PDB file of C-alpha atoms in Angstrom:
ATOM      1  CA  MET A   1      93.248  74.766 -39.200  1.00  0.00           C
ATOM      2  CA  LYS A   2      96.472  76.733 -39.724  1.00  0.00           C
ATOM      3  CA  GLN A   3      97.672  74.146 -42.241  1.00  0.00           C
ATOM      4  CA  VAL A   4      94.461  74.502 -44.293  1.00  0.00           C
ATOM      5  CA  LEU A   5      94.744  78.301 -44.343  1.00  0.00           C
ATOM      6  CA  ALA A   6      98.381  78.060 -45.408  1.00  0.00           C
ATOM      7  CA  LEU A   7      97.470  75.769 -48.325  1.00  0.00           C
ATOM      8  CA  ILE A   8      94.791  78.189 -49.541  1.00  0.00           C
ATOM      9  CA  LEU A   9      97.242  81.073 -49.443  1.00  0.00           C
ATOM     10  CA  MET A  10      99.746  79.054 -51.459  1.00  0.00           C
ATOM     11  CA  LEU A  11      97.197  78.435 -54.226  1.00  0.00           C
ATOM     12  CA  THR A  12      96.390  82.124 -54.687  1.00  0.00           C
ATOM     13  CA  THR A  13      98.975  84.830 -55.340  1.00  0.00           C
ATOM     14  CA  VAL A  14      98.639  88.458 -54.275  1.00  0.00           C
ATOM     15  CA  GLY A  15      96.082  90.319 -56.381  1.00  0.00           C
ATOM     16  CA  GLY A  16      94.897  87.102 -58.047  1.00  0.00           C
ATOM     17  CA  LEU A  17      97.336  87.497 -60.939  1.00  0.00           C
ATOM     18  CA  VAL A  18      98.540  83.911 -60.882  1.00  0.00           C
ATOM     19  CA  SER A  19      97.286  80.800 -59.131  1.00  0.00           C
ATOM     20  CA  CYS A  20      97.713  77.124 -59.808  1.00  0.00           C
ATOM     21  CA  GLY A  21      95.874  73.905 -59.043  1.00  0.00           C
ATOM     22  CA  ARG A  22      94.336  70.798 -60.607  1.00  0.00           C
ATOM     23  CA  PRO A  23      91.057  70.919 -62.531  1.00  0.00           C
ATOM     24  CA  THR A  24      88.170  68.688 -61.614  1.00  0.00           C
ATOM     25  CA  PRO A  25      88.132  65.721 -64.021  1.00  0.00           C
ATOM     26  CA  PRO A  26      85.274  65.910 -66.561  1.00  0.00           C
ATOM     27  CA  ASP A  27      82.125  63.991 -65.849  1.00  0.00           C
ATOM     28  CA  PRO A  28      82.044  61.061 -68.321  1.00  0.00           C
ATOM     29  CA  ALA A  29      78.255  61.369 -68.413  1.00  0.00           C
ATOM     30  CA  ASP A  30      78.475  64.975 -69.606  1.00  0.00           C
ATOM     31  CA  PRO A  31      78.451  64.911 -73.448  1.00  0.00           C
ATOM     32  CA  HIS A  32      80.041  68.369 -73.552  1.00  0.00           C
ATOM     33  CA  ALA A  33      83.003  67.077 -71.574  1.00  0.00           C
ATOM     34  CA  GLN A  34      83.859  64.209 -73.892  1.00  0.00           C
ATOM     35  CA  GLY A  35      87.233  64.872 -75.499  1.00  0.00           C
ATOM     36  CA  ALA A  36      87.594  68.159 -73.617  1.00  0.00           C
ATOM     37  CA  HIS A  37      90.529  66.845 -71.607  1.00  0.00           C
ATOM     38  CA  VAL A  38      93.145  64.169 -71.890  1.00  0.00           C
ATOM     39  CA  GLU A  39      93.115  62.510 -68.485  1.00  0.00           C
ATOM     40  CA  SER A  40      96.612  63.078 -67.185  1.00  0.00           C
ATOM     41  CA  PRO A  41      98.256  64.124 -63.954  1.00  0.00           C
ATOM     42  CA  LEU A  42      99.936  66.810 -66.057  1.00  0.00           C
ATOM     43  CA  GLU A  43      96.725  68.815 -66.365  1.00  0.00           C
ATOM     44  CA  ALA A  44      97.825  71.426 -63.848  1.00  0.00           C
ATOM     45  CA  THR A  45      96.401  74.896 -64.327  1.00  0.00           C
ATOM     46  CA  ALA A  46      97.739  78.406 -63.997  1.00  0.00           C
ATOM     47  CA  ARG A  47      95.770  81.625 -63.743  1.00  0.00           C
ATOM     48  CA  ILE A  48      97.460  84.637 -65.305  1.00  0.00           C
ATOM     49  CA  SER A  49      95.737  87.991 -65.603  1.00  0.00           C
ATOM     50  CA  VAL A  50      95.339  89.593 -69.033  1.00  0.00           C
ATOM     51  CA  GLN A  51      97.710  92.382 -68.021  1.00  0.00           C
ATOM     52  CA  ALA A  52     100.389  89.957 -66.830  1.00  0.00           C
ATOM     53  CA  ALA A  53     100.035  87.831 -69.993  1.00  0.00           C
ATOM     54  CA  GLN A  54     100.439  90.868 -72.236  1.00  0.00           C
ATOM     55  CA  ALA A  55     103.443  92.073 -70.272  1.00  0.00           C
ATOM     56  CA  ALA A  56     105.051  88.641 -70.684  1.00  0.00           C
ATOM     57  CA  GLY A  57     104.499  88.702 -74.465  1.00  0.00           C
ATOM     58  CA  MET A  58     102.177  85.694 -74.460  1.00  0.00           C
ATOM     59  CA  GLN A  59     100.122  85.169 -77.634  1.00  0.00           C
ATOM     60  CA  ILE A  60      96.974  83.105 -78.131  1.00  0.00           C
ATOM     61  CA  GLU A  61      95.914  81.290 -81.308  1.00  0.00           C
ATOM     62  CA  ALA A  62      93.272  78.761 -82.275  1.00  0.00           C
ATOM     63  CA  ALA A  63      94.400  75.253 -83.203  1.00  0.00           C
ATOM     64  CA  GLY A  64      93.247  74.127 -86.631  1.00  0.00           C
ATOM     65  CA  PRO A  65      94.274  72.753 -90.030  1.00  0.00           C
ATOM     66  CA  ALA A  66      97.864  73.552 -90.906  1.00  0.00           C
ATOM     67  CA  ILE A  67     100.517  73.036 -93.544  1.00  0.00           C
ATOM     68  CA  ILE A  68     103.703  71.116 -92.748  1.00  0.00           C
ATOM     69  CA  ARG A  69     106.545  72.015 -95.079  1.00  0.00           C
ATOM     70  CA  GLU A  70     109.347  69.650 -96.021  1.00  0.00           C
ATOM     71  CA  SER A  71     112.533  71.572 -96.688  1.00  0.00           C
ATOM     72  CA  VAL A  72     116.193  71.285 -97.576  1.00  0.00           C
ATOM     73  CA  THR A  73     118.832  73.612 -96.141  1.00  0.00           C
ATOM     74  CA  LEU A  74     121.246  75.481 -98.378  1.00  0.00           C
ATOM     75  CA  TYR A  75     124.031  77.906 -97.464  1.00  0.00           C
ATOM     76  CA  GLY A  76     125.300  81.010 -99.182  1.00  0.00           C
ATOM     77  CA  ALA A  77     125.836  84.759 -98.900  1.00  0.00           C
ATOM     78  CA  VAL A  78     124.127  88.100 -99.466  1.00  0.00           C
ATOM     79  CA  VAL A  79     125.336  90.023-102.543  1.00  0.00           C
ATOM     80  CA  PRO A  80     124.185  93.259-104.198  1.00  0.00           C
ATOM     81  CA  ASN A  81     121.435  92.999-106.775  1.00  0.00           C
ATOM     82  CA  ALA A  82     123.576  93.203-109.903  1.00  0.00           C
ATOM     83  CA  GLU A  83     120.634  94.590-111.872  1.00  0.00           C
ATOM     84  CA  ARG A  84     120.648  97.626-109.572  1.00  0.00           C
ATOM     85  CA  VAL A  85     124.366  98.522-109.793  1.00  0.00           C
ATOM     86  CA  ARG A  86     125.551 101.396-111.999  1.00  0.00           C
ATOM     87  CA  ASN A  87     129.111 102.400-112.884  1.00  0.00           C
ATOM     88  CA  VAL A  88     129.292 106.156-113.535  1.00  0.00           C
ATOM     89  CA  SER A  89     131.821 107.593-115.998  1.00  0.00           C
ATOM     90  CA  ALA A  90     132.629 111.054-117.340  1.00  0.00           C
ATOM     91  CA  ARG A  91     130.831 111.889-120.580  1.00  0.00           C
ATOM     92  CA  TYR A  92     133.833 113.732-122.015  1.00  0.00           C
ATOM     93  CA  ALA A  93     137.540 113.444-121.303  1.00  0.00           C
ATOM     94  CA  GLY A  94     138.757 116.136-118.975  1.00  0.00           C
ATOM     95  CA  VAL A  95     139.933 117.029-115.484  1.00  0.00           C
ATOM     96  CA  VAL A  96     138.000 116.459-112.242  1.00  0.00           C
ATOM     97  CA  ARG A  97     137.298 119.843-110.658  1.00  0.00           C
ATOM     98  CA  THR A  98     135.101 118.919-107.652  1.00  0.00           C
ATOM     99  CA  VAL A  99     134.030 115.765-105.844  1.00  0.00           C
ATOM    100  CA  HIS A 100     130.760 115.917-103.910  1.00  0.00           C
ATOM    101  CA  LYS A 101     130.192 112.351-102.744  1.00  0.00           C
ATOM    102  CA  GLN A 102     132.245 109.789-100.863  1.00  0.00           C
ATOM    103  CA  THR A 103     131.998 106.014-100.482  1.00  0.00           C
ATOM    104  CA  GLY A 104     129.019 105.195 -98.260  1.00  0.00           C
ATOM    105  CA  ASP A 105     127.026 108.330 -99.067  1.00  0.00           C
ATOM    106  CA  ILE A 106     123.359 107.938 -99.931  1.00  0.00           C
ATOM    107  CA  VAL A 107     122.414 109.695-103.167  1.00  0.00           C
ATOM    108  CA  ARG A 108     119.277 110.532-105.100  1.00  0.00           C
ATOM    109  CA  ALA A 109     118.809 109.874-108.802  1.00  0.00           C
ATOM    110  CA  GLY A 110     120.210 112.892-110.689  1.00  0.00           C
ATOM    111  CA  GLU A 111     122.269 114.163-107.755  1.00  0.00           C
ATOM    112  CA  THR A 112     125.720 115.548-108.622  1.00  0.00           C
ATOM    113  CA  LEU A 113     128.611 113.267-107.711  1.00  0.00           C
ATOM    114  CA  ALA A 114     131.446 115.340-109.170  1.00  0.00           C
ATOM    115  CA  THR A 115     132.201 117.968-111.828  1.00  0.00           C
ATOM    116  CA  VAL A 116     134.603 117.628-114.756  1.00  0.00           C
ATOM    117  CA  GLU A 117     136.139 120.301-117.028  1.00  0.00           C
ATOM    118  CA  SER A 118     136.026 119.116-120.643  1.00  0.00           C
ATOM    119  CA  ASN A 119     139.352 119.092-122.519  1.00  0.00           C
ATOM    120  CA  ASP A 120     137.635 120.173-125.754  1.00  0.00           C
ATOM    121  CA  SER A 121     135.240 122.899-124.668  1.00  0.00           C
ATOM    122  CA  LEU A 122     136.802 123.817-121.309  1.00  0.00           C
ATOM    123  CA  GLN A 123     133.230 123.813-120.000  1.00  0.00           C
ATOM    124  CA  ILE A 124     132.547 122.305-116.563  1.00  0.00           C
ATOM    125  CA  TYR A 125     129.779 119.736-116.543  1.00  0.00           C
ATOM    126  CA  PRO A 126     128.275 117.593-113.732  1.00  0.00           C
ATOM    127  CA  VAL A 127     128.589 113.826-113.339  1.00  0.00           C
ATOM    128  CA  ASN A 128     125.223 112.728-111.928  1.00  0.00           C
ATOM    129  CA  ALA A 129     123.955 109.614-110.187  1.00  0.00           C
ATOM    130  CA  PRO A 130     121.836 107.609-112.659  1.00  0.00           C
ATOM    131  CA  ILE A 131     119.853 105.887-109.879  1.00  0.00           C
ATOM    132  CA  ALA A 132     119.149 106.373-106.187  1.00  0.00           C
ATOM    133  CA  GLY A 133     121.324 104.286-103.915  1.00  0.00           C
ATOM    134  CA  VAL A 134     124.612 104.188-102.041  1.00  0.00           C
ATOM    135  CA  VAL A 135     128.039 105.134-103.361  1.00  0.00           C
ATOM    136  CA  THR A 136     129.908 101.832-103.048  1.00  0.00           C
ATOM    137  CA  LEU A 137     133.051 102.835-104.968  1.00  0.00           C
ATOM    138  CA  ARG A 138     134.769 106.181-105.698  1.00  0.00           C
ATOM    139  CA  ASN A 139     137.659 106.534-108.142  1.00  0.00           C
ATOM    140  CA  ALA A 140     137.503 110.305-108.656  1.00  0.00           C
ATOM    141  CA  ASN A 141     139.909 112.825-107.115  1.00  0.00           C
ATOM    142  CA  VAL A 142     140.213 116.545-107.758  1.00  0.00           C
ATOM    143  CA  GLY A 143     142.812 117.379-110.424  1.00  0.00           C
ATOM    144  CA  GLU A 144     142.879 113.917-112.004  1.00  0.00           C
ATOM    145  CA  ALA A 145     142.610 113.542-115.752  1.00  0.00           C
ATOM    146  CA  VAL A 146     139.756 111.218-116.688  1.00  0.00           C
ATOM    147  CA  GLU A 147     138.557 109.632-119.890  1.00  0.00           C
ATOM    148  CA  ALA A 148     136.219 106.630-120.064  1.00  0.00           C
ATOM    149  CA  GLN A 149     137.063 105.017-116.716  1.00  0.00           C
ATOM    150  CA  SER A 150     134.433 104.540-114.020  1.00  0.00           C
ATOM    151  CA  LEU A 151     134.491 107.341-111.457  1.00  0.00           C
ATOM    152  CA  PHE A 152     131.789 106.048-109.091  1.00  0.00           C
ATOM    153  CA  THR A 153     129.690 102.951-108.502  1.00  0.00           C
ATOM    154  CA  VAL A 154     126.167 103.540-107.199  1.00  0.00           C
ATOM    155  CA  THR A 155     124.290 100.525-105.782  1.00  0.00           C
ATOM    156  CA  ASP A 156     120.592 100.388-104.997  1.00  0.00           C
ATOM    157  CA  LEU A 157     120.383  98.197-101.866  1.00  0.00           C
ATOM    158  CA  SER A 158     116.584  98.318-101.522  1.00  0.00           C
ATOM    159  CA  THR A 159     116.719  94.714-102.764  1.00  0.00           C
ATOM    160  CA  VAL A 160     119.562  92.204-102.493  1.00  0.00           C
ATOM    161  CA  TRP A 161     120.357  88.795-103.865  1.00  0.00           C
ATOM    162  CA  VAL A 162     121.043  85.734-101.769  1.00  0.00           C
ATOM    163  CA  GLU A 163     123.222  83.341-103.731  1.00  0.00           C
ATOM    164  CA  LEU A 164     123.021  79.776-102.428  1.00  0.00           C
ATOM    165  CA  SER A 165     125.280  76.827-103.189  1.00  0.00           C
ATOM    166  CA  LEU A 166     123.211  74.046-104.718  1.00  0.00           C
ATOM    167  CA  PHE A 167     125.029  70.716-104.527  1.00  0.00           C
ATOM    168  CA  SER A 168     124.107  67.581-106.451  1.00  0.00           C
ATOM    169  CA  ASN A 169     122.237  65.950-103.545  1.00  0.00           C
ATOM    170  CA  ALA A 170     119.630  68.754-103.608  1.00  0.00           C
ATOM    171  CA  THR A 171     119.590  69.614-107.319  1.00  0.00           C
ATOM    172  CA  ALA A 172     116.614  67.356-108.109  1.00  0.00           C
ATOM    173  CA  GLN A 173     114.514  68.862-105.287  1.00  0.00           C
ATOM    174  CA  VAL A 174     115.111  72.584-105.722  1.00  0.00           C
ATOM    175  CA  ARG A 175     113.159  74.388-108.449  1.00  0.00           C
ATOM    176  CA  MET A 176     112.350  77.959-109.387  1.00  0.00           C
ATOM    177  CA  GLY A 177     109.404  79.499-107.556  1.00  0.00           C
ATOM    178  CA  GLN A 178     109.841  77.514-104.331  1.00  0.00           C
ATOM    179  CA  ARG A 179     109.434  79.336-101.029  1.00  0.00           C
ATOM    180  CA  VAL A 180     112.651  80.075 -99.128  1.00  0.00           C
ATOM    181  CA  ARG A 181     113.181  81.211 -95.544  1.00  0.00           C
ATOM    182  CA  VAL A 182     116.565  82.939 -95.174  1.00  0.00           C
ATOM    183  CA  ASP A 183     118.334  83.440 -91.830  1.00  0.00           C
ATOM    184  CA  ALA A 184     121.561  85.310 -91.171  1.00  0.00           C
ATOM    185  CA  VAL A 185     124.170  82.930 -89.761  1.00  0.00           C
ATOM    186  CA  ASN A 186     125.453  85.486 -87.246  1.00  0.00           C
ATOM    187  CA  GLY A 187     122.416  87.489 -86.230  1.00  0.00           C
ATOM    188  CA  PRO A 188     118.639  87.608 -85.863  1.00  0.00           C
ATOM    189  CA  THR A 189     117.850  88.863 -89.381  1.00  0.00           C
ATOM    190  CA  SER A 190     115.471  86.653 -91.358  1.00  0.00           C
ATOM    191  CA  GLY A 191     113.302  86.985 -94.431  1.00  0.00           C
ATOM    192  CA  VAL A 192     111.178  85.072 -96.914  1.00  0.00           C
ATOM    193  CA  GLY A 193     111.539  84.945-100.685  1.00  0.00           C
ATOM    194  CA  GLU A 194     111.496  82.405-103.493  1.00  0.00           C
ATOM    195  CA  ILE A 195     113.955  80.773-105.844  1.00  0.00           C
ATOM    196  CA  ALA A 196     114.184  83.304-108.690  1.00  0.00           C
ATOM    197  CA  TRP A 197     117.021  81.787-110.737  1.00  0.00           C
ATOM    198  CA  ILE A 198     119.140  78.632-110.925  1.00  0.00           C
ATOM    199  CA  SER A 199     122.397  78.668-112.871  1.00  0.00           C
ATOM    200  CA  ALA A 200     122.593  76.443-115.931  1.00  0.00           C
ATOM    201  CA  LEU A 201     126.298  75.768-115.390  1.00  0.00           C
ATOM    202  CA  GLY A 202     128.124  74.494-112.346  1.00  0.00           C
ATOM    203  CA  SER A 203     131.361  75.621-110.702  1.00  0.00           C
ATOM    204  CA  ALA A 204     134.356  73.340-111.059  1.00  0.00           C
ATOM    205  CA  ALA A 205     135.889  74.842-107.912  1.00  0.00           C
ATOM    206  CA  THR A 206     132.893  74.169-105.640  1.00  0.00           C
ATOM    207  CA  GLN A 207     131.168  71.380-107.574  1.00  0.00           C
ATOM    208  CA  SER A 208     127.875  73.217-107.161  1.00  0.00           C
ATOM    209  CA  LYS A 209     125.357  75.354-109.016  1.00  0.00           C
ATOM    210  CA  THR A 210     123.954  78.652-107.763  1.00  0.00           C
ATOM    211  CA  ALA A 211     120.359  79.252-106.706  1.00  0.00           C
ATOM    212  CA  ARG A 212     119.309  82.868-106.248  1.00  0.00           C
ATOM    213  CA  VAL A 213     116.711  84.476-103.983  1.00  0.00           C
ATOM    214  CA  VAL A 214     115.690  88.155-104.196  1.00  0.00           C
ATOM    215  CA  LEU A 215     114.984  89.755-100.810  1.00  0.00           C
ATOM    216  CA  ASP A 216     113.365  93.073 -99.948  1.00  0.00           C
ATOM    217  CA  ASN A 217     115.946  95.219 -98.156  1.00  0.00           C
ATOM    218  CA  ARG A 218     114.254  98.574 -97.670  1.00  0.00           C
ATOM    219  CA  ASP A 219     115.144  98.414 -93.970  1.00  0.00           C
ATOM    220  CA  ARG A 220     118.836  97.845 -94.858  1.00  0.00           C
ATOM    221  CA  LEU A 221     119.060  94.799 -92.568  1.00  0.00           C
ATOM    222  CA  TRP A 222     120.688  92.595 -95.207  1.00  0.00           C
ATOM    223  CA  ILE A 223     124.320  93.583 -95.666  1.00  0.00           C
ATOM    224  CA  PRO A 224     126.184  92.215 -98.698  1.00  0.00           C
ATOM    225  CA  GLY A 225     128.878  89.806 -97.576  1.00  0.00           C
ATOM    226  CA  LEU A 226     126.833  88.221 -94.749  1.00  0.00           C
ATOM    227  CA  TYR A 227     126.619  84.434 -94.666  1.00  0.00           C
ATOM    228  CA  VAL A 228     123.133  82.916 -94.568  1.00  0.00           C
ATOM    229  CA  ALA A 229     121.317  79.616 -94.151  1.00  0.00           C
ATOM    230  CA  ALA A 230     118.193  79.060 -96.258  1.00  0.00           C
ATOM    231  CA  ASP A 231     115.399  76.524 -95.859  1.00  0.00           C
ATOM    232  CA  VAL A 232     113.858  75.788 -99.257  1.00  0.00           C
ATOM    233  CA  THR A 233     110.331  74.334 -99.164  1.00  0.00           C
ATOM    234  CA  VAL A 234     110.335  71.323-101.488  1.00  0.00           C
ATOM    235  CA  ALA A 235     106.985  69.762-100.469  1.00  0.00           C
ATOM    236  CA  GLU A 236     103.874  70.656 -98.456  1.00  0.00           C
ATOM    237  CA  SER A 237     101.419  68.446 -96.541  1.00  0.00           C
ATOM    238  CA  GLN A 238      98.041  69.441 -95.120  1.00  0.00           C
ATOM    239  CA  VAL A 239      97.325  68.189 -91.585  1.00  0.00           C
ATOM    240  CA  ALA A 240      93.966  68.250 -89.813  1.00  0.00           C
ATOM    241  CA  LEU A 241      95.283  69.874 -86.649  1.00  0.00           C
ATOM    242  CA  GLY A 242      98.472  71.792 -86.005  1.00  0.00           C
ATOM    243  CA  VAL A 243      99.983  74.270 -83.550  1.00  0.00           C
ATOM    244  CA  GLN A 244     102.935  76.598 -83.506  1.00  0.00           C
ATOM    245  CA  SER A 245     106.025  74.613 -82.536  1.00  0.00           C
ATOM    246  CA  ALA A 246     106.940  77.319 -80.005  1.00  0.00           C
ATOM    247  CA  ALA A 247     103.785  76.393 -78.084  1.00  0.00           C
ATOM    248  CA  ILE A 248     105.088  72.939 -77.161  1.00  0.00           C
ATOM    249  CA  GLN A 249     106.770  72.474 -73.793  1.00  0.00           C
ATOM    250  CA  ARG A 250     108.093  69.416 -71.992  1.00  0.00           C
ATOM    251  CA  MET A 251     106.805  68.608 -68.506  1.00  0.00           C
ATOM    252  CA  GLY A 252     108.414  65.508 -67.110  1.00  0.00           C
ATOM    253  CA  SER A 253     108.533  62.981 -69.931  1.00  0.00           C
ATOM    254  CA  GLU A 254     105.482  64.401 -71.717  1.00  0.00           C
ATOM    255  CA  ARG A 255     104.927  67.093 -74.327  1.00  0.00           C
ATOM    256  CA  VAL A 256     102.234  69.612 -73.443  1.00  0.00           C
ATOM    257  CA  VAL A 257     100.405  72.591 -74.943  1.00  0.00           C
ATOM    258  CA  PHE A 258      98.797  75.184 -72.678  1.00  0.00           C
ATOM    259  CA  VAL A 259      95.121  75.506 -73.577  1.00  0.00           C
ATOM    260  CA  ALA A 260      93.671  78.937 -72.737  1.00  0.00           C
ATOM    261  CA  ASP A 261      90.255  79.716 -71.265  1.00  0.00           C
ATOM    262  CA  ALA A 262      90.045  83.395 -70.316  1.00  0.00           C
ATOM    263  CA  ASP A 263      92.797  83.831 -67.679  1.00  0.00           C
ATOM    264  CA  THR A 264      93.161  80.085 -66.985  1.00  0.00           C
ATOM    265  CA  TYR A 265      95.734  77.910 -68.741  1.00  0.00           C
ATOM    266  CA  VAL A 266      95.696  74.110 -68.679  1.00  0.00           C
ATOM    267  CA  ALA A 267      98.746  71.920 -69.385  1.00  0.00           C
ATOM    268  CA  ARG A 268      97.287  69.563 -71.976  1.00  0.00           C
ATOM    269  CA  ARG A 269      99.272  66.425 -72.875  1.00  0.00           C
ATOM    270  CA  VAL A 270      99.495  65.987 -76.652  1.00  0.00           C
ATOM    271  CA  SER A 271     100.620  63.332 -79.102  1.00  0.00           C
ATOM    272  CA  LEU A 272     102.617  64.893 -81.929  1.00  0.00           C
ATOM    273  CA  GLY A 273     103.235  63.997 -85.537  1.00  0.00           C
ATOM    274  CA  ARG A 274     105.171  65.723 -88.286  1.00  0.00           C
ATOM    275  CA  SER A 275     106.927  69.065 -87.793  1.00  0.00           C
ATOM    276  CA  ASP A 276     108.799  71.553 -89.950  1.00  0.00           C
ATOM    277  CA  GLY A 277     110.196  73.559 -87.061  1.00  0.00           C
ATOM    278  CA  ASP A 278     107.549  76.295 -87.298  1.00  0.00           C
ATOM    279  CA  THR A 279     104.389  74.163 -87.202  1.00  0.00           C
ATOM    280  CA  THR A 280     103.780  70.766 -85.553  1.00  0.00           C
ATOM    281  CA  GLU A 281     100.973  68.288 -86.200  1.00  0.00           C
ATOM    282  CA  VAL A 282      98.825  67.321 -83.194  1.00  0.00           C
ATOM    283  CA  ILE A 283      97.540  63.751 -83.488  1.00  0.00           C
ATOM    284  CA  ASP A 284      95.732  63.561 -80.146  1.00  0.00           C
ATOM    285  CA  GLY A 285      95.054  65.729 -77.113  1.00  0.00           C
ATOM    286  CA  MET A 286      93.419  68.816 -78.666  1.00  0.00           C
ATOM    287  CA  ARG A 287      90.388  69.716 -80.724  1.00  0.00           C
ATOM    288  CA  PRO A 288      90.138  72.129 -83.683  1.00  0.00           C
ATOM    289  CA  GLY A 289      89.274  75.620 -82.517  1.00  0.00           C
ATOM    290  CA  GLU A 290      90.771  75.292 -79.042  1.00  0.00           C
ATOM    291  CA  ARG A 291      92.768  78.355 -78.057  1.00  0.00           C
ATOM    292  CA  TYR A 292      96.306  77.829 -76.874  1.00  0.00           C
ATOM    293  CA  VAL A 293      99.423  79.806 -75.948  1.00  0.00           C
ATOM    294  CA  SER A 294     101.393  80.041 -79.188  1.00  0.00           C
ATOM    295  CA  ALA A 295     104.231  82.315 -78.060  1.00  0.00           C
ATOM    296  CA  ASN A 296     106.157  82.566 -74.781  1.00  0.00           C
ATOM    297  CA  SER A 297     104.402  79.468 -73.444  1.00  0.00           C
ATOM    298  CA  PHE A 298     107.347  78.935 -71.091  1.00  0.00           C
ATOM    299  CA  VAL A 299     105.766  81.627 -68.890  1.00  0.00           C
ATOM    300  CA  VAL A 300     102.849  79.307 -68.088  1.00  0.00           C
ATOM    301  CA  LYS A 301     105.180  76.367 -67.532  1.00  0.00           C
ATOM    302  CA  ALA A 302     107.253  78.427 -65.104  1.00  0.00           C
ATOM    303  CA  GLU A 303     104.176  79.419 -63.107  1.00  0.00           C
ATOM    304  CA  ILE A 304     102.961  75.824 -62.848  1.00  0.00           C
ATOM    305  CA  GLU A 305     106.393  74.567 -61.804  1.00  0.00           C
ATOM    306  CA  LYS A 306     106.743  77.428 -59.339  1.00  0.00           C
ATOM    307  CA  ALA A 307     103.409  76.527 -57.724  1.00  0.00           C
ATOM    308  CA  GLY A 308     104.427  72.854 -57.587  1.00  0.00           C
ATOM    309  CA  THR A 309     107.640  73.771 -55.797  1.00  0.00           C
ATOM    310  CA  GLU A 310     105.762  75.939 -53.309  1.00  0.00           C
ATOM    311  CA  HIS A 311     103.334  73.100 -52.595  1.00  0.00           C
ATOM    312  CA  THR A 312     106.174  70.762 -51.653  1.00  0.00           C
ATOM    313  CA  ASP A 313     107.888  73.271 -49.352  1.00  0.00           C
TER     314      ASP A 313
END
């Protein structure tokens, strides 16, 4: 009797937040059960309360038709948007009397950068920022005589360019307008844009052309000079059933997806097809509309494996 009680306690955690076991196999005579499960010893279950699932960052989505993207990977760097760079010069030859902005300062359009005393009129006039942005270069110092040289460079970094090296093996596949996912090589920053320009001429030094992507940078996460990797979508295929690739876990030698029913999660064995890294085709093992754990699915796997370990102790 003590052994039975101990087994029951092992199947139910304190407060009922998490418990694990094996579901009863579907009745073949029940028409509603047909296709509901793939008969497999992997179909262990875990119960996780809504509060615990939210705290663990788990997300639930419905399986359904999806697009698998074929891509090629290009490498390059972030550079300023050259269309949003302004060199600021003195209007009249003279002497710099004051300097108000330094390299790195953020300025508004029309804001005074420096003042210059004109050689002809001896009047002091302001040198203003033509656009809003960041001072990326300063060549003005008090007391210096200036003529037509650039005193400041103001760069609007609200957008940036990503310039990618396009070698001959990918030239035939990459075209303007294609979707591009860009990831910083040394960091978590990522973004999505499209091929906006491809150079007509190649570089003799690198034996490559340049493909350009324009990225929104209002959050200032993209810093010119950073190296990036970019996945360019060159083809798309529609599949009848797909899931987020992050949903797929390995249990033993099988791939599984955790199907969700309220606070119960079932390890469903699946047969997989094509994948683009973000989305994976499901050939067998799930039905359209079934809800599954699409993010942080390792939490369910850990609970099932934890319960299995406890059962063998």
